[in-house]
Short mmCIF file of C-alpha atoms in Angstrom, two decimals:
data_model
loop_
_atom_site.label_atom_id
_atom_site.label_comp_id
_atom_site.label_asym_id
_atom_site.label_seq_id
_atom_site.Cartn_x
_atom_site.Cartn_y
_atom_site.Cartn_z
CA ASP A 9 135.10 38.13 -33.50
CA ARG A 10 134.75 37.05 -36.35
CA LEU A 11 132.18 34.11 -34.46
CA LYS A 12 131.20 37.74 -33.04
CA GLN A 13 130.13 39.87 -35.81
CA ILE A 14 128.45 36.50 -38.29
CA HIS A 15 126.10 36.60 -35.29
CA GLU A 16 125.32 39.81 -34.73
CA SER A 17 124.87 40.12 -38.49
CA ILE A 18 122.40 37.09 -39.09
CA SER A 19 120.03 38.53 -35.96
CA ASP A 20 119.61 41.50 -38.19
CA LEU A 21 119.10 39.89 -40.85
CA GLU A 22 116.15 37.55 -39.25
CA LYS A 23 114.61 41.51 -38.47
CA GLN A 24 114.37 42.73 -41.92
CA ARG A 25 112.80 39.61 -42.75
CA ARG A 26 110.15 40.62 -44.92
CA PRO A 27 107.38 37.25 -46.04
CA GLN A 28 106.45 37.77 -49.90
CA ARG A 29 103.17 35.83 -50.74
CA ILE A 30 103.22 32.68 -52.20
CA THR A 31 101.00 30.82 -54.48
CA ARG A 32 101.72 26.69 -54.50
CA PRO A 33 99.19 23.39 -53.94
CA TYR A 34 102.07 22.69 -51.26
CA ILE A 35 103.14 23.73 -48.01
CA ASP A 36 106.97 23.71 -47.22
CA TYR A 37 107.86 21.32 -44.81
CA ARG A 38 112.23 21.15 -43.29
CA ALA A 39 114.10 17.83 -43.59
CA ASN A 40 117.47 15.88 -41.53
CA LEU A 41 118.43 13.45 -43.99
CA HIS A 42 121.45 11.08 -43.46
CA VAL A 43 121.17 11.16 -39.39
CA HIS A 44 121.89 8.44 -37.13
CA SER A 45 120.65 7.10 -33.99
CA ALA A 46 122.05 5.04 -31.05
CA PHE A 47 121.99 2.53 -33.28
CA SER A 48 125.37 3.74 -34.84
CA HIS A 49 128.98 2.71 -33.42
CA ASP A 50 130.09 5.72 -33.90
CA SER A 51 126.86 7.37 -32.16
CA ARG A 52 125.09 7.39 -28.07
CA GLY A 53 121.80 9.98 -29.46
CA LYS A 54 118.58 8.88 -27.77
CA ILE A 55 115.62 9.65 -29.91
CA GLU A 56 114.51 11.58 -26.83
CA GLU A 57 117.39 14.04 -27.38
CA ILE A 58 117.55 13.88 -30.91
CA VAL A 59 113.30 15.14 -31.45
CA ALA A 60 113.89 17.46 -29.20
CA ALA A 61 116.39 18.69 -31.29
CA ALA A 62 114.38 18.78 -34.27
CA LYS A 63 112.15 21.19 -32.87
CA LEU A 64 114.16 22.99 -32.08
CA ALA A 65 116.61 23.83 -35.09
CA GLY A 66 112.89 23.93 -36.68
CA THR A 67 113.31 20.18 -38.71
CA ASP A 68 109.97 18.44 -39.72
CA ILE A 69 110.92 15.28 -41.01
CA LEU A 70 113.74 13.50 -39.54
CA MET A 71 115.11 10.96 -42.20
CA PHE A 72 117.82 8.14 -40.16
CA ASN A 73 119.88 6.58 -42.30
CA GLU A 74 121.67 4.23 -39.37
CA HIS A 75 124.86 1.79 -39.65
CA PRO A 76 123.84 -1.53 -40.67
CA ALA A 77 125.01 -4.02 -38.16
CA ASP A 78 123.80 -7.81 -36.63
CA HIS A 79 122.62 -6.97 -33.41
CA TYR A 80 119.16 -5.39 -35.18
CA ASP A 81 118.00 -4.81 -38.24
CA PHE A 82 117.21 -1.02 -38.99
CA TYR A 83 113.63 -0.40 -40.96
CA VAL A 84 112.26 -3.12 -38.70
CA ASP A 85 113.62 -1.48 -35.47
CA GLY A 86 114.50 1.65 -37.19
CA HIS A 87 112.62 4.87 -35.54
CA ARG A 88 109.44 5.15 -37.24
CA GLY A 89 106.19 7.14 -37.12
CA VAL A 90 104.97 10.59 -35.90
CA ARG A 91 106.87 11.55 -32.25
CA ASP A 92 105.66 15.42 -30.69
CA GLY A 93 104.94 16.20 -34.23
CA VAL A 94 108.16 15.05 -35.73
CA LEU A 95 108.13 12.29 -38.72
CA LEU A 96 110.24 9.52 -37.96
CA ILE A 97 111.34 7.42 -41.44
CA PRO A 98 113.92 4.61 -41.13
CA GLY A 99 116.54 4.36 -43.74
CA ALA A 100 121.10 3.12 -43.69
CA GLU A 101 123.83 4.06 -44.92
CA MET A 102 124.77 1.00 -46.94
CA LYS A 103 127.52 0.85 -49.92
CA GLY A 104 128.25 4.28 -50.49
CA PHE A 105 124.23 4.73 -50.57
CA LEU A 106 121.85 6.50 -47.90
CA VAL A 107 118.41 3.86 -48.31
CA PHE A 108 115.18 4.55 -47.28
CA PRO A 109 113.19 0.82 -48.60
CA ARG A 110 109.92 -0.46 -47.71
CA MET A 111 111.48 -4.09 -46.81
CA SER A 112 114.32 -5.97 -43.91
CA MET A 113 117.38 -5.64 -45.84
CA LYS A 114 118.41 -7.68 -43.77
CA ALA A 115 118.64 -10.65 -46.82
CA PHE A 116 120.71 -8.67 -49.01
CA SER A 117 123.72 -7.35 -46.72
CA GLY A 118 125.76 -8.33 -49.48
CA ALA A 119 124.47 -6.94 -52.20
CA GLU A 120 127.23 -4.91 -54.85
CA LYS A 121 126.31 -1.13 -55.25
CA GLN A 122 124.17 -1.16 -58.30
CA GLU A 123 122.78 -4.29 -56.75
CA LEU A 124 122.14 -3.03 -53.74
CA SER A 125 120.19 0.02 -55.05
CA ASN A 126 118.17 -1.92 -57.68
CA ILE A 127 116.25 -3.94 -55.07
CA VAL A 128 115.44 -0.70 -52.91
CA ARG A 129 114.40 1.05 -56.50
CA LEU A 130 112.57 -1.85 -57.64
CA ARG A 131 110.68 -2.10 -54.44
CA ASP A 132 109.59 1.36 -54.59
CA GLY A 133 112.66 2.38 -52.26
CA LEU A 134 114.69 5.57 -52.26
CA THR A 135 117.96 6.13 -52.96
CA PHE A 136 120.91 8.74 -52.94
CA VAL A 137 124.92 8.53 -53.52
CA SER A 138 125.91 9.32 -51.00
CA HIS A 139 129.88 10.51 -50.06
CA LEU A 140 130.52 12.23 -52.91
CA GLU A 141 133.79 13.37 -52.37
CA GLU A 142 135.38 9.19 -51.73
CA ARG A 143 133.87 7.56 -55.13
CA MET A 144 134.66 7.68 -58.30
CA ASP A 145 131.24 5.63 -58.74
CA TRP A 146 129.20 9.06 -58.83
CA GLN A 147 126.84 7.34 -61.62
CA ILE A 148 125.55 4.60 -60.72
CA GLN A 149 121.39 3.84 -62.51
CA GLY A 150 119.03 4.60 -60.93
CA VAL A 151 119.14 6.14 -58.18
CA THR A 152 116.90 8.60 -56.92
CA GLY A 153 119.07 11.49 -56.70
CA CYS A 154 122.47 12.34 -54.47
CA GLU A 155 123.83 14.52 -51.28
CA ILE A 156 124.26 16.90 -52.98
CA TYR A 157 126.37 18.69 -49.82
CA ASN A 158 127.74 16.25 -46.99
CA THR A 159 128.95 18.13 -43.67
CA HIS A 160 131.08 15.64 -42.68
CA ALA A 161 132.32 16.26 -46.27
CA ASP A 162 132.93 20.24 -45.85
CA PHE A 163 134.25 19.36 -42.59
CA LYS A 164 136.96 17.97 -43.56
CA THR A 165 138.38 20.72 -45.72
CA GLU A 166 139.67 22.18 -42.72
CA LYS A 167 142.74 21.17 -42.02
CA ARG A 168 144.17 24.36 -39.96
CA LEU A 169 140.57 23.06 -37.19
CA LEU A 170 141.19 20.07 -37.57
CA SER A 171 145.10 20.38 -36.81
CA SER A 172 143.85 22.33 -33.56
CA MET A 173 141.53 20.16 -32.40
CA LYS A 174 144.56 17.17 -32.08
CA ASN A 175 145.74 19.64 -29.43
CA PRO A 176 143.24 18.83 -25.65
CA LEU A 177 144.59 22.09 -24.27
CA TRP A 178 143.35 24.28 -27.82
CA LEU A 179 139.93 22.52 -27.15
CA ILE A 180 140.25 23.41 -23.47
CA GLN A 181 140.65 27.03 -24.12
CA ALA A 182 138.74 26.73 -27.08
CA LYS A 183 135.61 26.04 -24.71
CA ALA A 184 134.35 30.02 -24.24
CA MET A 185 134.00 30.68 -28.10
CA PHE A 186 132.38 27.58 -28.08
CA ASP A 187 129.60 28.07 -25.56
CA ARG A 188 129.17 30.85 -26.94
CA TYR A 189 128.57 31.04 -30.64
CA PRO A 190 127.79 27.17 -30.48
CA GLN A 191 125.85 27.84 -34.03
CA GLU A 192 128.19 29.98 -35.54
CA SER A 193 131.41 27.94 -34.50
CA LEU A 194 130.58 24.47 -36.74
CA SER A 195 128.31 26.11 -39.70
CA ALA A 196 131.22 29.25 -39.85
CA LEU A 197 133.06 26.91 -41.91
CA LEU A 198 130.78 26.01 -44.59
CA ASP A 199 131.66 26.27 -48.24
CA TYR A 200 130.40 26.41 -51.45
CA PRO A 201 129.98 22.98 -52.05
CA SER A 202 131.21 23.52 -55.80
CA ASP A 203 132.80 19.34 -56.59
CA TYR A 204 129.78 18.15 -55.59
CA LEU A 205 127.33 20.69 -57.81
CA GLN A 206 129.50 19.66 -60.73
CA ARG A 207 129.01 15.90 -60.35
CA TRP A 208 125.48 16.58 -59.95
CA ASP A 209 124.53 18.83 -62.66
CA THR A 210 125.92 16.47 -64.83
CA LEU A 211 124.48 13.51 -63.17
CA CYS A 212 121.03 15.71 -64.79
CA GLN A 213 121.62 15.56 -68.01
CA ILE A 214 122.21 12.14 -67.95
CA HIS A 215 118.70 11.60 -65.79
CA PRO A 216 116.76 14.04 -63.21
CA HIS A 217 118.30 13.25 -59.76
CA THR A 218 116.72 14.76 -57.37
CA GLY A 219 119.56 16.76 -54.58
CA VAL A 220 119.56 16.24 -51.00
CA SER A 221 121.73 17.46 -48.86
CA ALA A 222 123.56 15.00 -45.84
CA ASN A 223 123.56 15.96 -41.86
CA ASP A 224 125.73 13.36 -41.21
CA ALA A 225 124.58 14.35 -37.08
CA HIS A 226 126.01 11.88 -35.09
CA GLN A 227 126.93 14.10 -31.80
CA ASN A 228 130.13 12.71 -31.82
CA VAL A 229 132.35 15.42 -31.80
CA GLY A 230 133.97 16.51 -28.38
CA LEU A 231 135.47 16.27 -25.77
CA VAL A 232 135.28 14.74 -21.94
CA VAL A 233 137.33 15.71 -19.37
CA ARG A 234 137.32 13.32 -16.35
CA TRP A 235 138.65 12.68 -12.95
CA VAL A 236 139.64 9.59 -12.47
CA ASP A 237 142.04 8.07 -10.04
CA ASN A 238 143.76 11.47 -9.12
CA LYS A 239 144.43 12.04 -12.66
CA VAL A 240 142.85 13.73 -15.38
CA ARG A 241 141.91 11.81 -17.76
CA LEU A 242 140.99 12.83 -21.60
CA GLU A 243 137.43 11.48 -23.65
CA ASP A 244 135.91 11.59 -26.59
CA ALA A 245 132.36 12.47 -27.07
CA LEU A 246 131.56 8.86 -26.93
CA GLY A 247 133.79 8.15 -23.85
CA GLU A 248 136.24 6.65 -25.55
CA LYS A 249 139.94 7.48 -23.30
CA LEU A 250 142.25 9.38 -25.13
CA LEU A 251 145.14 10.27 -22.83
CA GLU A 252 145.83 10.65 -19.40
CA MET A 253 146.90 14.38 -18.43
CA ASP A 254 148.78 15.58 -15.54
CA SER A 255 146.97 16.77 -12.76
CA ALA A 256 149.23 20.52 -12.95
CA VAL A 257 149.42 21.00 -16.59
CA TYR A 258 145.13 20.99 -17.16
CA ALA A 259 145.10 23.18 -14.01
CA ALA A 260 147.13 25.71 -14.75
CA VAL A 261 144.39 26.14 -18.24
CA GLN A 262 140.78 24.81 -15.78
CA LYS A 263 140.85 25.17 -12.42
CA ILE A 264 139.84 22.43 -10.42
CA PRO A 265 137.66 21.62 -7.87
CA LYS A 266 139.03 20.88 -4.29
CA ASP A 267 136.45 18.25 -3.77
CA VAL A 268 136.04 16.27 -6.42
CA VAL A 269 135.48 12.48 -6.34
CA ASP A 270 136.46 9.87 -8.68
CA GLY A 271 135.20 10.32 -12.26
CA GLN A 272 133.28 13.90 -12.16
CA GLU A 273 132.95 15.02 -14.72
CA LEU A 274 135.15 18.60 -15.27
CA LEU A 275 135.20 19.97 -18.89
CA ARG A 276 132.77 18.78 -21.45
CA ILE A 277 132.55 21.02 -25.55
CA GLN A 278 130.37 19.82 -28.19
CA LEU A 279 131.96 20.64 -31.08
CA ASP A 280 128.65 19.23 -32.73
CA PRO A 281 125.08 18.94 -30.79
CA TYR A 282 122.19 17.79 -32.65
CA ALA A 283 120.44 21.17 -32.28
CA CYS A 284 123.22 23.15 -33.95
CA SER A 285 124.07 19.96 -37.25
CA LEU A 286 120.30 19.79 -38.08
CA ARG A 287 119.41 23.74 -38.20
CA HIS A 288 123.00 24.05 -40.82
CA VAL A 289 121.53 22.19 -43.54
CA GLY A 290 118.53 20.96 -43.97
CA THR A 291 116.33 19.85 -47.80
CA HIS A 292 112.92 21.33 -47.81
CA LEU A 293 109.96 18.96 -49.68
CA LEU A 294 107.15 20.63 -51.33
CA MET A 295 104.26 18.64 -50.02
CA LYS A 296 100.34 17.54 -49.30
CA ASP A 297 100.37 16.87 -46.21
CA LEU A 298 103.31 15.19 -43.58
CA THR A 299 103.07 11.82 -44.12
CA GLU A 300 105.78 9.35 -45.24
CA GLU A 301 104.10 8.99 -48.70
CA SER A 302 104.20 13.06 -49.10
CA VAL A 303 107.84 12.60 -48.43
CA TRP A 304 108.37 8.90 -51.17
CA GLU A 305 106.30 11.55 -53.20
CA ALA A 306 108.13 14.92 -53.14
CA LEU A 307 111.73 13.07 -53.20
CA ASN A 308 110.50 10.93 -55.86
CA SER A 309 109.19 14.35 -57.88
CA GLY A 310 111.97 16.09 -57.85
CA ARG A 311 110.06 18.51 -55.43
CA ALA A 312 112.55 19.96 -53.27
CA PHE A 313 115.55 22.33 -52.06
CA VAL A 314 118.69 22.66 -49.89
CA ALA A 315 118.61 24.90 -47.28
CA PHE A 316 121.67 26.51 -45.11
CA ASP A 317 118.65 27.63 -42.60
CA TRP A 318 121.31 28.14 -39.70
CA LEU A 319 121.44 31.78 -42.19
CA ALA A 320 118.20 32.40 -41.65
CA ASN A 321 114.94 30.50 -41.83
CA ALA A 322 114.25 29.27 -45.78
CA LYS A 323 110.63 29.17 -45.37
CA GLY A 324 108.93 31.40 -47.94
CA PHE A 325 111.39 30.55 -50.54
CA ASP A 326 109.56 29.71 -54.23
CA PHE A 327 110.85 29.44 -58.09
CA ALA A 328 108.76 27.85 -60.37
CA LEU A 329 108.36 27.73 -64.28
CA TRP A 330 105.25 29.73 -65.09
CA LYS A 331 103.55 28.51 -68.61
CA GLN A 332 99.94 30.05 -69.41
CA ASP A 333 98.92 30.46 -65.66
CA GLN A 334 100.31 26.92 -65.50
CA ARG A 335 103.05 26.27 -62.68
CA HIS A 336 105.55 24.22 -62.88
CA GLU A 337 107.24 22.64 -59.50
CA MET A 338 111.14 22.09 -58.99
CA GLY A 339 111.64 18.47 -60.31
CA SER A 340 109.13 19.01 -63.34
CA GLN A 341 109.86 18.31 -66.54
CA VAL A 342 107.92 19.76 -68.98
CA ARG A 343 109.34 21.47 -73.04
CA TRP A 344 110.19 24.48 -74.21
CA GLU A 345 108.10 27.16 -75.29
CA GLN A 346 107.48 30.90 -75.71
CA GLY A 347 105.89 32.66 -72.97
CA ALA A 348 107.45 30.54 -70.42
CA GLU A 349 109.44 32.60 -67.10
CA PHE A 350 110.87 31.33 -63.97
CA ARG A 351 109.48 33.55 -61.16
CA ALA A 352 111.48 32.82 -57.70
CA VAL A 353 110.69 34.76 -54.13
CA ALA A 354 112.60 34.54 -50.76
CA PRO A 355 112.01 36.57 -48.00
CA HIS A 356 115.07 38.47 -47.60
CA PRO A 357 116.97 40.51 -50.24
CA VAL A 358 119.25 37.86 -51.90
CA GLN A 359 121.62 38.07 -55.00
CA TRP A 360 120.22 34.89 -57.11
CA ARG A 361 122.35 32.99 -59.74
CA LEU A 362 120.48 30.55 -62.40
CA ILE A 363 122.53 28.10 -63.76
CA ARG A 364 122.03 25.84 -66.75
CA ASN A 365 123.02 22.32 -66.78
CA GLY A 366 125.98 23.97 -64.73
CA THR A 367 126.64 26.68 -66.39
CA LEU A 368 125.80 30.44 -64.65
CA ILE A 369 123.94 32.35 -67.33
CA HIS A 370 121.59 34.80 -64.93
CA GLU A 371 122.71 36.91 -62.07
CA SER A 372 120.51 39.88 -60.65
CA GLU A 373 119.46 41.14 -57.01
CA GLY A 374 116.00 41.63 -54.73
CA GLU A 375 113.78 39.79 -53.25
CA THR A 376 112.12 38.88 -56.30
CA PHE A 377 113.29 37.05 -60.24
CA GLN A 378 111.59 36.61 -63.28
CA THR A 379 113.49 35.45 -66.33
CA ILE A 380 112.70 34.39 -70.06
CA PRO A 381 114.13 30.99 -70.43
CA GLU A 382 115.36 31.23 -73.92
CA SER A 383 116.53 26.99 -75.02
CA ASP A 384 115.96 23.81 -73.28
CA GLY A 385 118.31 23.03 -70.12
CA ASN A 386 118.28 21.39 -66.54
CA TYR A 387 117.97 24.71 -64.99
CA ARG A 388 118.14 25.50 -61.26
CA ILE A 389 118.56 28.33 -58.83
CA GLU A 390 121.02 30.00 -56.75
CA ALA A 391 120.27 32.43 -53.88
CA TRP A 392 122.92 33.68 -52.04
CA LEU A 393 123.10 36.56 -48.51
CA THR A 394 125.72 38.95 -47.33
CA ILE A 395 126.70 37.90 -44.00
CA ALA A 396 129.47 40.12 -41.62
CA SER A 397 130.57 41.51 -45.52
CA GLU A 398 130.78 37.67 -46.93
CA GLU A 399 128.99 36.31 -49.68
CA ARG A 400 127.09 33.10 -48.33
CA ILE A 401 125.19 30.43 -49.97
CA TRP A 402 121.88 30.07 -48.53
CA ILE A 403 119.23 28.75 -50.64
CA LEU A 404 119.56 25.61 -53.95
CA SER A 405 117.09 24.84 -55.50
CA ASN A 406 116.16 21.61 -57.55
CA PRO A 407 116.13 21.93 -61.34
CA ILE A 408 113.33 22.15 -63.75
CA TYR A 409 114.24 20.41 -66.60
CA ILE A 410 113.22 21.97 -70.10
CA ALA A 411 112.94 19.15 -73.09
CA LYS A 412 112.99 21.23 -76.90
#
């Protein structure tokens, strides 16, 4: 019932969408960072299906972070170029970073964390601190930025669901729910990433850090039931055997066809299909055009915001500082002066929350937001939506840095 309420609330919200006029010199391109394909040991995703899923999710840019291995070079062999209108950029998940280098990293696989980041950055690459929940050494010098939300980290906090998922019979019985509400089944678990944001706000007071979202998309969470040697075999989403079940026990919850043949797939449950994983959250980049150079420029500049687009399409959001008719984008570093004004707009009425140096200082409601900064500091804005009577975080902007 709860998933149905969420689904209907989101559908109603979309009908009320009212795009606002935005005067900015950039186009909003939606990116997914931290995507895995079959190059990684824990994914079987083919590039054709990932690109197709990206188009369904409204994604313009796929930035891959494969697990490096001896049998391939993620930079040389990885996914690159424009495919069916989607820009592909190769990268890796290495030593706790999302790295997007400008050269092969094969020779540097033994580098320590700070050294690895330095090597990538000094050669015009990008590095983002990843999985902040797993590490104490998150204050790495010279990085491009950090994850401010990670789907896998969010998922790990759902202890009750994780416990239920260990019971194959529960999964089989829950299949109808997953089939009916695939996006809500994955995304309704969303929690406000307070720990990530607290660390990010701390880092931004030391040096600007571009905040990005991490889809951590693998399409590897699920269950396959197969008929093998007159028995019911349960496999994980990667095809690895989990256990064998008595056919009578299985038949009590799911009918077995009379004409079943050896090797036949009886049932498949996929909790994290690429389309749902990629739609769940995205990093929106403000760029001139859809090129790798423009991606680099936007991420280095902090001209980006994170949005949970499964709730609503975030294209149409804007946040900037205006000084004497001059516009300053997210990521800008400017001097404080009298008369400056923050302005934000969204295509839906939202709850606006303005954050300065990690502290909430101003709240308002509506489709537009305006306020005057009274002092220096790092200012970012959050937009919240009311979905099925519950407030949910929708948009997290990057900061605008105001100095004395």
